Structure formats: structure tokens, C-alpha cells
CSV table of C-alpha atoms and ligand atoms in Angstrom, one decimal:
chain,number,residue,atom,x,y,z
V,1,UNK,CA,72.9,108.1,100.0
V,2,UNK,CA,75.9,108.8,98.0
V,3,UNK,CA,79.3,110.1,99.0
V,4,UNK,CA,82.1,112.7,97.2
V,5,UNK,CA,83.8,111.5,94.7
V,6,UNK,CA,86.9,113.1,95.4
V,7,UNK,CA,88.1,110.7,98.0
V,8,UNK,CA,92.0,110.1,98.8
V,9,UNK,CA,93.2,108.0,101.5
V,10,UNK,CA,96.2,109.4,103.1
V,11,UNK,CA,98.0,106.2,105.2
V,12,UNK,CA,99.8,107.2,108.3
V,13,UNK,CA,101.0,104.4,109.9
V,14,UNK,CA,104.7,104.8,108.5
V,15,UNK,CA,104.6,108.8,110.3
V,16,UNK,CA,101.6,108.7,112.9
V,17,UNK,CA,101.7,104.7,113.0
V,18,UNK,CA,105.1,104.9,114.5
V,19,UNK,CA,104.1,107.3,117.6
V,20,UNK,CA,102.1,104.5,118.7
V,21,UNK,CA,103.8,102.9,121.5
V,22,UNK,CA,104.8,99.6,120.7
V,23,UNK,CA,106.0,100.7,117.0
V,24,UNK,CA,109.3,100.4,116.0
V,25,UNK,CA,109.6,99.2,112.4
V,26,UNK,CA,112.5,97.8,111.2
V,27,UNK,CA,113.7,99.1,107.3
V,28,UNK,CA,112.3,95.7,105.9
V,29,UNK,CA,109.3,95.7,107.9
V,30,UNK,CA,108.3,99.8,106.9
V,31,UNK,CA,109.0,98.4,103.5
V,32,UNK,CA,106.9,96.0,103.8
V,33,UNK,CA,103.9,98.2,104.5
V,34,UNK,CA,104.1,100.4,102.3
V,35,UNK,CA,104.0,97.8,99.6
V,36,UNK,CA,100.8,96.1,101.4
V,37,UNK,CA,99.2,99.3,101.4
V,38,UNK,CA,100.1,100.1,97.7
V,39,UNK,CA,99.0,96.7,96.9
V,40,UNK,CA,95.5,97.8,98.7
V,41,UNK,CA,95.2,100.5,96.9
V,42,UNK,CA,95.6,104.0,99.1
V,43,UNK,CA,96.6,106.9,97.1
V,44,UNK,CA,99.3,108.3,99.6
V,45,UNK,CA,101.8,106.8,101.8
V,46,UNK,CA,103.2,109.1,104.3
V,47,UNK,CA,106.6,108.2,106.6
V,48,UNK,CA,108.1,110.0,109.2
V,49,UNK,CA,110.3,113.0,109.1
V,50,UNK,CA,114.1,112.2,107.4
V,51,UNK,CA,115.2,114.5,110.2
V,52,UNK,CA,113.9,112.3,112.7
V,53,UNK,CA,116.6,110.0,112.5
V,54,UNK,CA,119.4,108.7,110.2
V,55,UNK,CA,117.2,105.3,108.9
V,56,UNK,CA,113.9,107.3,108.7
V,57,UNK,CA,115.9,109.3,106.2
V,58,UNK,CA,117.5,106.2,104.7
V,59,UNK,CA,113.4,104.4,104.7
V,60,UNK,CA,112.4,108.1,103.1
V,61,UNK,CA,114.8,107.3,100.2
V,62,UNK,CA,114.2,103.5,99.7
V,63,UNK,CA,110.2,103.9,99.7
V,64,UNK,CA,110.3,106.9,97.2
V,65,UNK,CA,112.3,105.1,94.8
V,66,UNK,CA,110.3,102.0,94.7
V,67,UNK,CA,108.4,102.9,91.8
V,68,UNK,CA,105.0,102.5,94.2
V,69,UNK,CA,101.3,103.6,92.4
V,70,UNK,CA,100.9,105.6,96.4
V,71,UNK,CA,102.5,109.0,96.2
V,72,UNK,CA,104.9,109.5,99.0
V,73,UNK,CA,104.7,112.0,102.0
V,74,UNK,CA,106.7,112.7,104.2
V,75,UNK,CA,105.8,115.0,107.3
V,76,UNK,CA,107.8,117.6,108.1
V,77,UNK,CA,108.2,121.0,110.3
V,78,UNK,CA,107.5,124.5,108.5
V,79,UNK,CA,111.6,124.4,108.8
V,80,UNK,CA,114.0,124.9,105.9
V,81,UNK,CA,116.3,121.9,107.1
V,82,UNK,CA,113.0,119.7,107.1
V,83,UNK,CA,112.3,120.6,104.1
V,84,UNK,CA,115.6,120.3,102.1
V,85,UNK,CA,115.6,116.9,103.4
V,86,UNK,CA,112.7,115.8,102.2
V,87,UNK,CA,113.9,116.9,98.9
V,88,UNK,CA,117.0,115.3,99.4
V,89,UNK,CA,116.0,112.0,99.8
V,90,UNK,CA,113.3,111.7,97.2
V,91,UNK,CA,110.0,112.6,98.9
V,92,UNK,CA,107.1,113.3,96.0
V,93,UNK,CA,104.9,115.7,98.6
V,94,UNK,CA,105.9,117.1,102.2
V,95,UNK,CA,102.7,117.2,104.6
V,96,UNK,CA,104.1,120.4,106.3
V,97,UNK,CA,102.7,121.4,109.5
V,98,UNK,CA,102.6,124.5,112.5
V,99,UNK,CA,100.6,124.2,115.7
V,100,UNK,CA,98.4,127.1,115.4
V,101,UNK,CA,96.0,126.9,118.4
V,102,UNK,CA,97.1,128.9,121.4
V,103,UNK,CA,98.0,126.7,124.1
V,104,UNK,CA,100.1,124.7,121.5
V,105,UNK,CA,101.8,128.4,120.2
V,106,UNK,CA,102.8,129.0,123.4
V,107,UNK,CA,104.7,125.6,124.1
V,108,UNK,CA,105.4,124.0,121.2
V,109,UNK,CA,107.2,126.8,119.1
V,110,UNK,CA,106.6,130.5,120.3
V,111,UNK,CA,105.8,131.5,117.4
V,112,UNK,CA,102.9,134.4,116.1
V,113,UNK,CA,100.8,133.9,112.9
V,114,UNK,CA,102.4,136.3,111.1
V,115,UNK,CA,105.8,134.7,112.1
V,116,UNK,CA,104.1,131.1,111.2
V,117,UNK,CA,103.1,132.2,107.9
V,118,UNK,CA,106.5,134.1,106.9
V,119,UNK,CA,108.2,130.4,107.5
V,120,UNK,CA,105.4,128.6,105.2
V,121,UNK,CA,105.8,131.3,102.9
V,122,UNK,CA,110.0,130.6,102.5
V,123,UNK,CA,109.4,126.9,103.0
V,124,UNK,CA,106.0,126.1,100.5
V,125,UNK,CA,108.2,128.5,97.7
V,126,UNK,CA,111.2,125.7,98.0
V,127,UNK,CA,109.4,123.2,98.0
V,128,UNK,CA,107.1,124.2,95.1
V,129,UNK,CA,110.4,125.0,93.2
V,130,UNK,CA,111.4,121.5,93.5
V,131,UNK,CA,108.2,120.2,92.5
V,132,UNK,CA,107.4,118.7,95.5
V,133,UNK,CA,103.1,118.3,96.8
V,134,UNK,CA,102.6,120.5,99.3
V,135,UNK,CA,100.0,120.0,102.5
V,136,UNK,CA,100.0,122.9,105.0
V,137,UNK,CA,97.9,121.9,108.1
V,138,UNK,CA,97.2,123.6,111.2
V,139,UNK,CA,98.1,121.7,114.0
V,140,UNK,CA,95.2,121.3,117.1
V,141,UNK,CA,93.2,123.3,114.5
V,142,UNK,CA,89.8,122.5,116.8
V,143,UNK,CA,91.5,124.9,119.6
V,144,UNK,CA,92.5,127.2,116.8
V,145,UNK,CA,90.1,130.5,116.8
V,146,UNK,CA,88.2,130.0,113.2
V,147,UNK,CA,89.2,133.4,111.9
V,148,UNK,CA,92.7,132.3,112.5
V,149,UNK,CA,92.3,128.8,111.3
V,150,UNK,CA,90.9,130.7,107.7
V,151,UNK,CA,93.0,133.7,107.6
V,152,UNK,CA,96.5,130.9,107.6
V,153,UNK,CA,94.4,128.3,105.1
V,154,UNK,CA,94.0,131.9,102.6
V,155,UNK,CA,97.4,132.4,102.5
V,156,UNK,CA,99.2,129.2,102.1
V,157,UNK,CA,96.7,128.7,99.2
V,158,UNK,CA,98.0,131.7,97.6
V,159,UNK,CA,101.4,130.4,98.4
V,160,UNK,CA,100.7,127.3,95.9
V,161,UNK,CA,99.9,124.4,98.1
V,162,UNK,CA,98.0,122.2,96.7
V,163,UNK,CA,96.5,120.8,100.0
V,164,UNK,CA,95.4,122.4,103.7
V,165,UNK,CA,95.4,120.3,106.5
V,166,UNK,CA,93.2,120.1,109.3
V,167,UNK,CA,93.8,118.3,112.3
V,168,UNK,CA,92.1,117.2,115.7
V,169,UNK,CA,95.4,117.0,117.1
V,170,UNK,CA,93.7,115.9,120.8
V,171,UNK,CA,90.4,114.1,120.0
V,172,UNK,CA,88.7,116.9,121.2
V,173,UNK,CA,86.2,117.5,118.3
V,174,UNK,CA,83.0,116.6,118.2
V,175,UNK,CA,81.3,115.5,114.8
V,176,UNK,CA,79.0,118.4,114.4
V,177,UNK,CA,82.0,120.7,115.0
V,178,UNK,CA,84.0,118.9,112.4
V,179,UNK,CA,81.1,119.1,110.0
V,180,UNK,CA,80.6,123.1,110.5
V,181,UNK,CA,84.4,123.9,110.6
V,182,UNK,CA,85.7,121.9,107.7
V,183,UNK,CA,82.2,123.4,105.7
V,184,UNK,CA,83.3,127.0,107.1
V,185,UNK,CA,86.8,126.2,105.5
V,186,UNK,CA,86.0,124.9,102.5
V,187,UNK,CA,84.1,127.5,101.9
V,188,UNK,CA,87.1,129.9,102.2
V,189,UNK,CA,89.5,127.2,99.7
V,190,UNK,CA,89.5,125.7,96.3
V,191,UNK,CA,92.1,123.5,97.2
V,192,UNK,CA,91.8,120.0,98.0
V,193,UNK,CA,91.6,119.4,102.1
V,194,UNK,CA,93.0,116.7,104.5
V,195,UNK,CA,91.3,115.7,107.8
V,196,UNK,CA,93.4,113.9,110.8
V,197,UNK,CA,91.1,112.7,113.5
V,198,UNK,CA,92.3,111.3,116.9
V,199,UNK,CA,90.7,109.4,119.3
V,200,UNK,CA,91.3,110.1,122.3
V,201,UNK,CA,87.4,110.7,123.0
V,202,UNK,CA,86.1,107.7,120.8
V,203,UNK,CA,85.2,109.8,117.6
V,204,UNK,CA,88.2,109.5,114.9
V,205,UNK,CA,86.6,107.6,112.9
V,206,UNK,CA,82.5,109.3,113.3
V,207,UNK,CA,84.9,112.5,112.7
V,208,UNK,CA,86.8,111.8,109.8
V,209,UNK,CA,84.0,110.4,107.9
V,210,UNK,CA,81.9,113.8,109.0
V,211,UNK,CA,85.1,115.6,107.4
V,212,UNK,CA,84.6,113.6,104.1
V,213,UNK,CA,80.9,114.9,104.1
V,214,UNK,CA,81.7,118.3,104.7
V,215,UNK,CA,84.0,118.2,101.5
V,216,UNK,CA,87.6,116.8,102.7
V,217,UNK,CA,88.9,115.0,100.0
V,218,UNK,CA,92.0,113.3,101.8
V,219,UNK,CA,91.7,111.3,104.5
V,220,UNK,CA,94.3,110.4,107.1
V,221,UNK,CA,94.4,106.9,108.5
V,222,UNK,CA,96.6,104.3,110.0
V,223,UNK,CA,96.3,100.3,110.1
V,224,UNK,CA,94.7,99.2,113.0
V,225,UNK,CA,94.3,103.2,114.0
V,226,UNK,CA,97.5,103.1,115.9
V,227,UNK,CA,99.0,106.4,116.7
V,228,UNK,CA,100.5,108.8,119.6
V,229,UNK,CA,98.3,107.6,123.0
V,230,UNK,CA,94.8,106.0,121.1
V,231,UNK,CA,95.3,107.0,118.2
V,232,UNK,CA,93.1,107.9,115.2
V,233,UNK,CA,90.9,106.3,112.3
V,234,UNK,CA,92.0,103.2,111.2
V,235,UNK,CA,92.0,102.0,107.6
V,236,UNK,CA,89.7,99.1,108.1
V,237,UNK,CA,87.0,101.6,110.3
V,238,UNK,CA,86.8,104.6,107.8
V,239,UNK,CA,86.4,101.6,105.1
V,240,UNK,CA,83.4,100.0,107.1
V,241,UNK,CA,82.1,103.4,107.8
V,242,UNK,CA,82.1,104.4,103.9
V,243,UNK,CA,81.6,101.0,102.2
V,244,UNK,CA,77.9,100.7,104.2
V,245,UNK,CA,76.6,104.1,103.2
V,246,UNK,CA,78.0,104.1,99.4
V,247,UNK,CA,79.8,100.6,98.6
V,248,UNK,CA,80.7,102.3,94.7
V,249,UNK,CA,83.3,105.2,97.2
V,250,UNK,CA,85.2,102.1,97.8
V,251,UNK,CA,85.2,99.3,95.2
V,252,UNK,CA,88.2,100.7,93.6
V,253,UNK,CA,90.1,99.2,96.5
V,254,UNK,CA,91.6,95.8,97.0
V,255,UNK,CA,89.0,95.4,100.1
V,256,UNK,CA,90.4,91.6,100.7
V,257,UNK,CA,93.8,92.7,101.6
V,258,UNK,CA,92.6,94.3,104.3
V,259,UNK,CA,92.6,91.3,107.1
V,260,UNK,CA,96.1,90.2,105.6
V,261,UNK,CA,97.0,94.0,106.7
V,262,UNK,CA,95.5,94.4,110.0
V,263,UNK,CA,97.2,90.9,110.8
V,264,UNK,CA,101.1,91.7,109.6
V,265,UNK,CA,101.4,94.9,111.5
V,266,UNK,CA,99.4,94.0,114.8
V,267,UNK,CA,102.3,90.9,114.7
V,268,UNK,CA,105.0,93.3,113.6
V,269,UNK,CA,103.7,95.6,116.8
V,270,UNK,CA,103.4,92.6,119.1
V,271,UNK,CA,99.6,92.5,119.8
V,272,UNK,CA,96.4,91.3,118.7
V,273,UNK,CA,93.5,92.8,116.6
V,274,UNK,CA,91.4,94.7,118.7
V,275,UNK,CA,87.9,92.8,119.5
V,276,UNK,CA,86.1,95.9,118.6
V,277,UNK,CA,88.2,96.8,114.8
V,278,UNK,CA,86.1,96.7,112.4
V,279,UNK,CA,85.8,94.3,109.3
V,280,UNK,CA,89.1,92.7,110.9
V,281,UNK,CA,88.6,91.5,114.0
V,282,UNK,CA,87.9,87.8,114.8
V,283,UNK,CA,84.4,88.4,115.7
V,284,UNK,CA,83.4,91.0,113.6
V,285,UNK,CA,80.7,88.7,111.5
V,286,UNK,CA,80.3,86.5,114.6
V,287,UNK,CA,76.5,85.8,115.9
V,288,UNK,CA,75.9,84.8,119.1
V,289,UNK,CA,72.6,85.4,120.4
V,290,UNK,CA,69.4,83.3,119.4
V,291,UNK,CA,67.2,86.0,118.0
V,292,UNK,CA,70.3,87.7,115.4
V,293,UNK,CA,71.3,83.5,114.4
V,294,UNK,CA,67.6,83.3,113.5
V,295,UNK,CA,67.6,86.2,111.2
V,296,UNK,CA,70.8,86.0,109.8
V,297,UNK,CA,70.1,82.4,109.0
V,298,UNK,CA,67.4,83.8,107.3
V,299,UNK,CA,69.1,86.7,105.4
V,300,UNK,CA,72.7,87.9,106.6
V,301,UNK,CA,70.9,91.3,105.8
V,302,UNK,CA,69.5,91.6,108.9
V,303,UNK,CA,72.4,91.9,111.3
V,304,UNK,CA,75.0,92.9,108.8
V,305,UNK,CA,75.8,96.2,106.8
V,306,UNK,CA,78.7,94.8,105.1
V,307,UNK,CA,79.3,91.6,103.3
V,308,UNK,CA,82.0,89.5,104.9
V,309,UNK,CA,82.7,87.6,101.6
V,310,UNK,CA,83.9,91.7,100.4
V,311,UNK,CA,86.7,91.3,102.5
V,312,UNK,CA,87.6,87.6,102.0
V,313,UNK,CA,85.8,86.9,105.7
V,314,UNK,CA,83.5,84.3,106.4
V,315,UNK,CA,80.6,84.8,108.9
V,316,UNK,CA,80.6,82.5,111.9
V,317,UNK,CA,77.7,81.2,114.1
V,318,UNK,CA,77.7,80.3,117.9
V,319,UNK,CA,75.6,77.9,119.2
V,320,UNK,CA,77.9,76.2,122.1
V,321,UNK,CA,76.2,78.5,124.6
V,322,UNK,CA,73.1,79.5,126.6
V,323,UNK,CA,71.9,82.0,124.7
V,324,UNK,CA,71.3,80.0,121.6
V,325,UNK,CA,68.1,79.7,120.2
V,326,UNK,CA,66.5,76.7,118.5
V,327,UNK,CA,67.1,77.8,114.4
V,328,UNK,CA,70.3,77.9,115.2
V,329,UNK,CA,70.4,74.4,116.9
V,330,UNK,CA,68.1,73.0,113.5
V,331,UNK,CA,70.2,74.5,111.2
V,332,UNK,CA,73.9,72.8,113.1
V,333,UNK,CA,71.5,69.3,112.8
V,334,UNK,CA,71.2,69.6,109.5
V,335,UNK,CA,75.1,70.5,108.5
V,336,UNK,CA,75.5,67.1,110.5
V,337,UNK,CA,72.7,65.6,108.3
V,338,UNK,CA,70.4,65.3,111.1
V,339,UNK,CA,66.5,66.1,110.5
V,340,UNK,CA,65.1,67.6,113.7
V,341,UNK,CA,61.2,68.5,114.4
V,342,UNK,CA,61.1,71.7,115.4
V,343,UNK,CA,60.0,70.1,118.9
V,344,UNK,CA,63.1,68.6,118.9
V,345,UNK,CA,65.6,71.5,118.1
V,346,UNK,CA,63.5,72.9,121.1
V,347,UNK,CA,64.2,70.5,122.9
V,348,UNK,CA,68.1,69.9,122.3
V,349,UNK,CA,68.0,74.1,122.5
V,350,UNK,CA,66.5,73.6,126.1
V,351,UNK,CA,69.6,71.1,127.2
V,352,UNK,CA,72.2,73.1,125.9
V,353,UNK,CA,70.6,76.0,128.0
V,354,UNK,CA,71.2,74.1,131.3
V,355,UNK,CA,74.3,72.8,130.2
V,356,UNK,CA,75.6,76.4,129.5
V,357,UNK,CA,74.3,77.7,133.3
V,358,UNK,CA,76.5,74.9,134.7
V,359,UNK,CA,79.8,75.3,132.6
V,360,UNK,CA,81.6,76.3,129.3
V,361,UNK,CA,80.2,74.3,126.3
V,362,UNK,CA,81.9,74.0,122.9
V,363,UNK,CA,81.0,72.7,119.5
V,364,UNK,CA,82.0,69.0,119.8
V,365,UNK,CA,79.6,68.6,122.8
V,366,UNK,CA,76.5,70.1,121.2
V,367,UNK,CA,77.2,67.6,118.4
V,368,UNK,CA,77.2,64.7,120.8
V,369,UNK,CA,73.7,66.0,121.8
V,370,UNK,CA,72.5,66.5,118.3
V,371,UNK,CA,73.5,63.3,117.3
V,372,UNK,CA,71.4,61.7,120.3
V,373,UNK,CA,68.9,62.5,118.3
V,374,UNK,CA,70.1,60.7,115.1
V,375,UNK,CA,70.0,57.2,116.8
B,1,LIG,C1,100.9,116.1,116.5
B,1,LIG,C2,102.1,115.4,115.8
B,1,LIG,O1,102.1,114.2,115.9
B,1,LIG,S1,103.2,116.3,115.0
B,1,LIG,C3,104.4,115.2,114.5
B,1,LIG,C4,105.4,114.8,115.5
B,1,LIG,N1,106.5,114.1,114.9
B,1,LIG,C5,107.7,114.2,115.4
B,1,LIG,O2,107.9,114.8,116.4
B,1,LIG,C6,108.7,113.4,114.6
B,1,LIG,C7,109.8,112.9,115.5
B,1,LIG,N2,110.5,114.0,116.1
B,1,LIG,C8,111.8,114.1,116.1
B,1,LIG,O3,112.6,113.3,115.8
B,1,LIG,C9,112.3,115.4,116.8
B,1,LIG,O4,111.3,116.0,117.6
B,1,LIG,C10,112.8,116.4,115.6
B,1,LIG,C11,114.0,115.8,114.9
B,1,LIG,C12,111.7,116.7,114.7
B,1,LIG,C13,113.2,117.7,116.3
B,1,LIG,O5,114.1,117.4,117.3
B,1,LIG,P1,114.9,118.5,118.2
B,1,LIG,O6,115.6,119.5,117.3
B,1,LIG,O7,115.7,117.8,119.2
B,1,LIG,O8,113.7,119.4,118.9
B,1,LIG,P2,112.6,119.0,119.9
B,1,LIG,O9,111.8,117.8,119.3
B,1,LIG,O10,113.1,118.8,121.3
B,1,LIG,O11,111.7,120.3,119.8
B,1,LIG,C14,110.9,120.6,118.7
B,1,LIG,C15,111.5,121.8,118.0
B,1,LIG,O12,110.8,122.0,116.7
B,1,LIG,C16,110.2,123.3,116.8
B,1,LIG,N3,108.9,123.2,116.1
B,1,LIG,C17,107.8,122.5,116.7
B,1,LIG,N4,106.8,122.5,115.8
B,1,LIG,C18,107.3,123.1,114.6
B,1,LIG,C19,106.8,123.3,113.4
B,1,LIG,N5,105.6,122.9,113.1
B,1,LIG,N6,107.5,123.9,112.5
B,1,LIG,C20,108.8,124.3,112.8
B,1,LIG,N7,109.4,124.1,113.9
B,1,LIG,C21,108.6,123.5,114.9
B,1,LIG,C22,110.1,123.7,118.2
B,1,LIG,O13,110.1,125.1,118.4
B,1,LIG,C23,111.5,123.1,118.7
B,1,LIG,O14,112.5,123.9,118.2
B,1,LIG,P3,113.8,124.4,119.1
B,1,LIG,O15,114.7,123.3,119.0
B,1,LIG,O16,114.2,125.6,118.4
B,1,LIG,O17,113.2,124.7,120.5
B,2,LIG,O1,99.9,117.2,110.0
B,2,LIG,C1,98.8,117.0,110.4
B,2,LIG,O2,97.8,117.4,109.8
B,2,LIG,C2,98.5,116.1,111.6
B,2,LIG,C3,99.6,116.1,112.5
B,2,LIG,C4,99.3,115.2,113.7
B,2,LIG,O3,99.7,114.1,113.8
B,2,LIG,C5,98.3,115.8,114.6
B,2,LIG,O4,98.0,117.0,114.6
B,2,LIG,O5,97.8,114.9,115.4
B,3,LIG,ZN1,98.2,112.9,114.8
């Protein structure tokens, strides 16, 4: 099966990467990211709003003028002031957005559509003026009525953006909805359009990807998928999602950075890599039980959709337990240079069973039991 072309990653983590809770980047480290993630290879960086405080404005200006390959965003309010800061300090596109759903009109801003659109008109024209990208998204666009949701997309293309923006701003969309509402929209748009998943019910990743299919062509994600409460798709998921239905989407990236990148920011944010991240976690091409070490000893193939060695991994197989099964106790003898009859690998199989009912094993004492056998 093969993918769009047209495929953009847009990294969050310096915007929607800092609403996670335990973020709080210094200027060295936000630099620091953004030249990892330039280094991997995403085509946009975006970083939180230069109004949102005097060193995110200062961090704006820095990581513009490094001289990156990543465009970068910044996200900003439909607001004048918003947007002649982004100018101001340097900012190649502004990700503009304006909740458009109708429990977030009421609360967030009070404003109507028509009032909503005669702010992106002003704002889109000044920034176009200043050659500046512009992204107009409609935030919580899942609770936004559709006719609504196509009616704003139609007129902020005729304002010159050069991007629309949907957003799952709650985790509330389901991948089949995301499927039929970014298709409705694209049908509606020639311009290029940007999907931002949360995951507050499991499916930011399943949804983004669904986005990609239905003809999004920038993708939002974050290291480690950390964002405001759970989150959305993280880099290395939407990578593993992509890379094991059309490796050629995502070749063009430096794929072995990724574990290096997962690593510096879960330190920088004081925790570990989730068990369950993809590609990056410690057990992500760790087998366990005896029937997958059988058949991956066999051929990786058959528990594994993506190639550890891709990513600069390395698979790893258990055996200090009692699930193990006796290929996997052979194949230990032989690293050790021990020849064992299959009877034999049964056998030692059997003992490290009981063992492993009575208490925790680990390597060194299933090699004292292999080399029993050796004598
Ligand atoms: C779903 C998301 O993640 S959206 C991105 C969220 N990002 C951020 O909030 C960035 C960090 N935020 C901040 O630093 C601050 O909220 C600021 C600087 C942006 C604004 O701070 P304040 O002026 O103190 O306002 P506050 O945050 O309390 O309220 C939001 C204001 O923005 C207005 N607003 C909300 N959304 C929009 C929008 N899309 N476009 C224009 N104005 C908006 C609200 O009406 C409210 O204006 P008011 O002051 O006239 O009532
Ligand atoms: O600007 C956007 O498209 C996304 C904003 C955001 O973080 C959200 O809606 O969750
Ligand atoms: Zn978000």
C-alpha cells in the first residue's frame, strides 16, 4: 500500500510540547531541540507564542535566525498584537488559530463567524504582506458544525493562506470521522492541510495517520507525544505508523536520531520513555514469550513490522523467565558455545520453568544452568 507523497511533519513540542506539564525548557535547552529535530529532518518547527512571555519571544528570535533547514512557526491568536510579534521577532510562518466550535465560542472568545473571519481577514492580509506562511485552523474543529467548519476554510483560502488547520482540540474524534471530515474538506480546498490530533481517548496517533490518508499533507507532532493533559501524536508513533505501511514516505528522514531524541527531552522533562512509545522505548523489540523467541529466531519478520537496525536499535531476547521456550534456551547455549540436544534444551527449558514459579531469575543464572550441561 502506498501513502501521499505530500507529507510535512509539523513538530510541536517547542508550542504544544510546552503545555505538557512537566515542560519548562530553558533557552539552551529549546535550542537544543530544535536543532535535534532539524538534524532529524522535520520540515517545520513550531514554538510558542512571542506574546506568551518575554524569553518565548527572545527563543522566537534566536531559533528563526539560526539558519535551520525546518521552517519556523510560531502559533499565534487571530490578534493583530500576535501577529506583529511574530513578525517582529523573525517568525517564517504564523500557525494562526480561532476556536470555532460552539461551546469553545462561547467561553473562549465570544466571538461570531463572521466576527472570526473579519479578524483573519485583517490579520492573514498583514501577515501575507510581510511574507510570512500563513496556517488558519479551526480550533475543536470535531465539535464545529461541518458547514461551518467549510464555510471559514473557503474564506481564509481566498484570503491567501497557504495552509488550513484542523484540529481535534479534545481527543474526541474518532478515526472514521477524521477520515470523512478532513475528505469533506479537502474537497472544498486546494490548499495544503494540517491535522492536530490529541489523545485524550487513545487515538492521536490512529487519527493523524487517518488525516494523512484522507489528503492532509502536514502533520502535527511532538517528541514523546507530550502536550496539554495526554497529549497528541508523538514523532516516533506517526513514524512507526507510516514507516510499516510505506517505508519509501519516510526514508528521507534521519530515522536513527530518533532514540537520541526521545531520550534528551524525556531527561530534559524529568521522566522516562513511556513503556508503550513506540520504536523508542526500552522494550519496543523485546521478546519474551516462548512461541514469538521461536519465530523471531527464525525470522525477526514474524513479530516485527519495523526493523530495529532502521532506528539504530537492537532486538533483545528474554529467556530469564518462565515463559521461555526451549529455541530460545538452544539458541542462549550456543552464544555460550554450548551444543545442546534438543532433549536437553527441553530439559534446561523445564528447570528454568520451576525456577521462575519460585522466584525472579536473571541471565547469569540461566548460564550457570546452561553450562551444567557443558561439563
Ligand atoms: C488548544 C490550544 O492549545 S491553543 C494554544 C494555547 N496556547 C496558549 O495559550 C499560549 C500561552 N498563553 C498565554 O501566554 C496567554 O494566554 C496569552 C498571552 C496568549 C494571552 O494572555 P491574556 O491576555 O492574559 O489572556 P487570557 O489567556 O487570560 O485569555 C485569552 C484571551 O485571548 C482571546 N482569545 C482566545 N482565543 C483567541 C483567538 N484564537 N484569537 C484571538 N483571541 C483569542 C480571549 O478572548 C481572551 O481575550 P480577553 O483578554 O479579551 O478576554
Ligand atoms: O492550532 C491548531 O491547529 C491546534 C491548536 C491546539 O493545540 C489544539 O487545538 O489542540
Ligand atoms: Zn493541541
Amino acid at each position: 500500500m502506498s501513502l501521499p507523497e505530500r507529507l510535512f511533519f509539523v513538530d510541536t513540542t517547542l508550542r504544544e510540547g510546552e503545555q505538557f506539564a512537566s515542560a519548562r525548557f530553558t533557552s539552551t535547552q529549546r535550542l537544543a531541540i530544535a536543532e535535534m529535530l532539524d538534524a532529524f529532518g522535520v520540515e517545520y518547527i513550531e514554538l510558542t507564542s512571542p506574546a506568551a512571555s518575554p524569553q518565548s519571544a527572545r527563543d522566537l528570535a534566536t531559533i528563526a535566525r539560526r539558519g535551520l533547514r525546518a521552517r519556523i512557526l510560531t502559533h499565534i491568536r487571530c490578534h493583530m498584537a500576535d501577529a506583529r510579534l511574530a513578525v517582529e521577532h523573525g517568525a517564517q510562518g504564523a500557525n494562526l488559530l480561532f476556536a470555532t466550535s460552539e461551546p469553545l465560542r462561547t467561553v473562549s472568545h465570544g466571538r461570531s463567524l463572521d466576527e472570526i473571519l473579519a479578524e483573519a481577514q485583517q490579520v492573514i492580509t498583514y501577515l501575507r504582506d510581510h511574507d510570512v506562511e500563513v496556517r488558519f485552523s479551526c480550533e475543536d474543529s470535531f465539535r464545529t458544525d461541518l458547514a461551518d467548519l467549510i464555510r471559514i476554510y473557503r474564506a481564509v483560502e481566498t484570503m491567501g493562506v497557504q495552509r488550513i488547520g484542523l484540529a481535534d482540540t479534545v481527543g474526541i474524534a474518532t478515526p472514521r470521522q477524521v477520515y470523512e471530515v478532513v475528505s469533506a474538506v479537502r474537497a472544498e480546498v486546494t490548499c495544503d492541510i494540517e491535522f492536530h490530533g490529541h489523545n485524550d481517548s487513545g487515538c492521536a496517533v490512529a487519527n493523524t495517520f487517518c488525516a494523512y490518508e484522507a489528503g492532509a499533507t502536514h502533520l502535527d507532532v511532538t517528541v514523546l507525544g507530550i502536550g496539554e493533559r495526554n497529549g497528541i501524536a508523538s514523532l516516533s508513533g506517526m513514524i512507526a505508523r507510516i514507516a510499516s505501511v510505506d517505508p519509501d514516505r519516510v526514508r528521507r528522514y534521519r530515522l536513527d536520531l530518533l532514540p537520541k531524541i526521545d531520550e534528551t527531552v524525556a531527561t530534559m522533562l524529568g521522566i522516562e520513555i513511556p513503556f508503550n512509545q513506540c520504536i523508542t522505548s526500552p522494550t519496543a523489540f523485546h521478546h519474551k514469550a516462548g512461541m514469538h523467541t521461536k519465530a523471531v529466531l527464525a525470522d525477526p519478520r514474524s513479530y516485527e513490522v519495523l526493523d530495529p537496525n532502521l532506528f539504530g536499535r537492537q532486538r533483545t531476547i528474554a529467556i530469564a523467565h518462565r515463559l521461555v521456550g526451549w529455541h530460545a534456551v538452544a539458541e542462549r547455549a550456543r552464544e555460550l558455545g554450548i551444543t545442546l540436544s534438543e532433549a536437553q534444551a527441553r530439559a534446561a527449558a523445564a528447570r528454568i520453568k520451576a525456577l521462575g514459579d519460585e522466584h525472579d531469575l536473571d541471565g547469569a543464572m540461566i548460564d550457570e544452568i546452561l553450562y551444567s550441561y557443558a561439563e
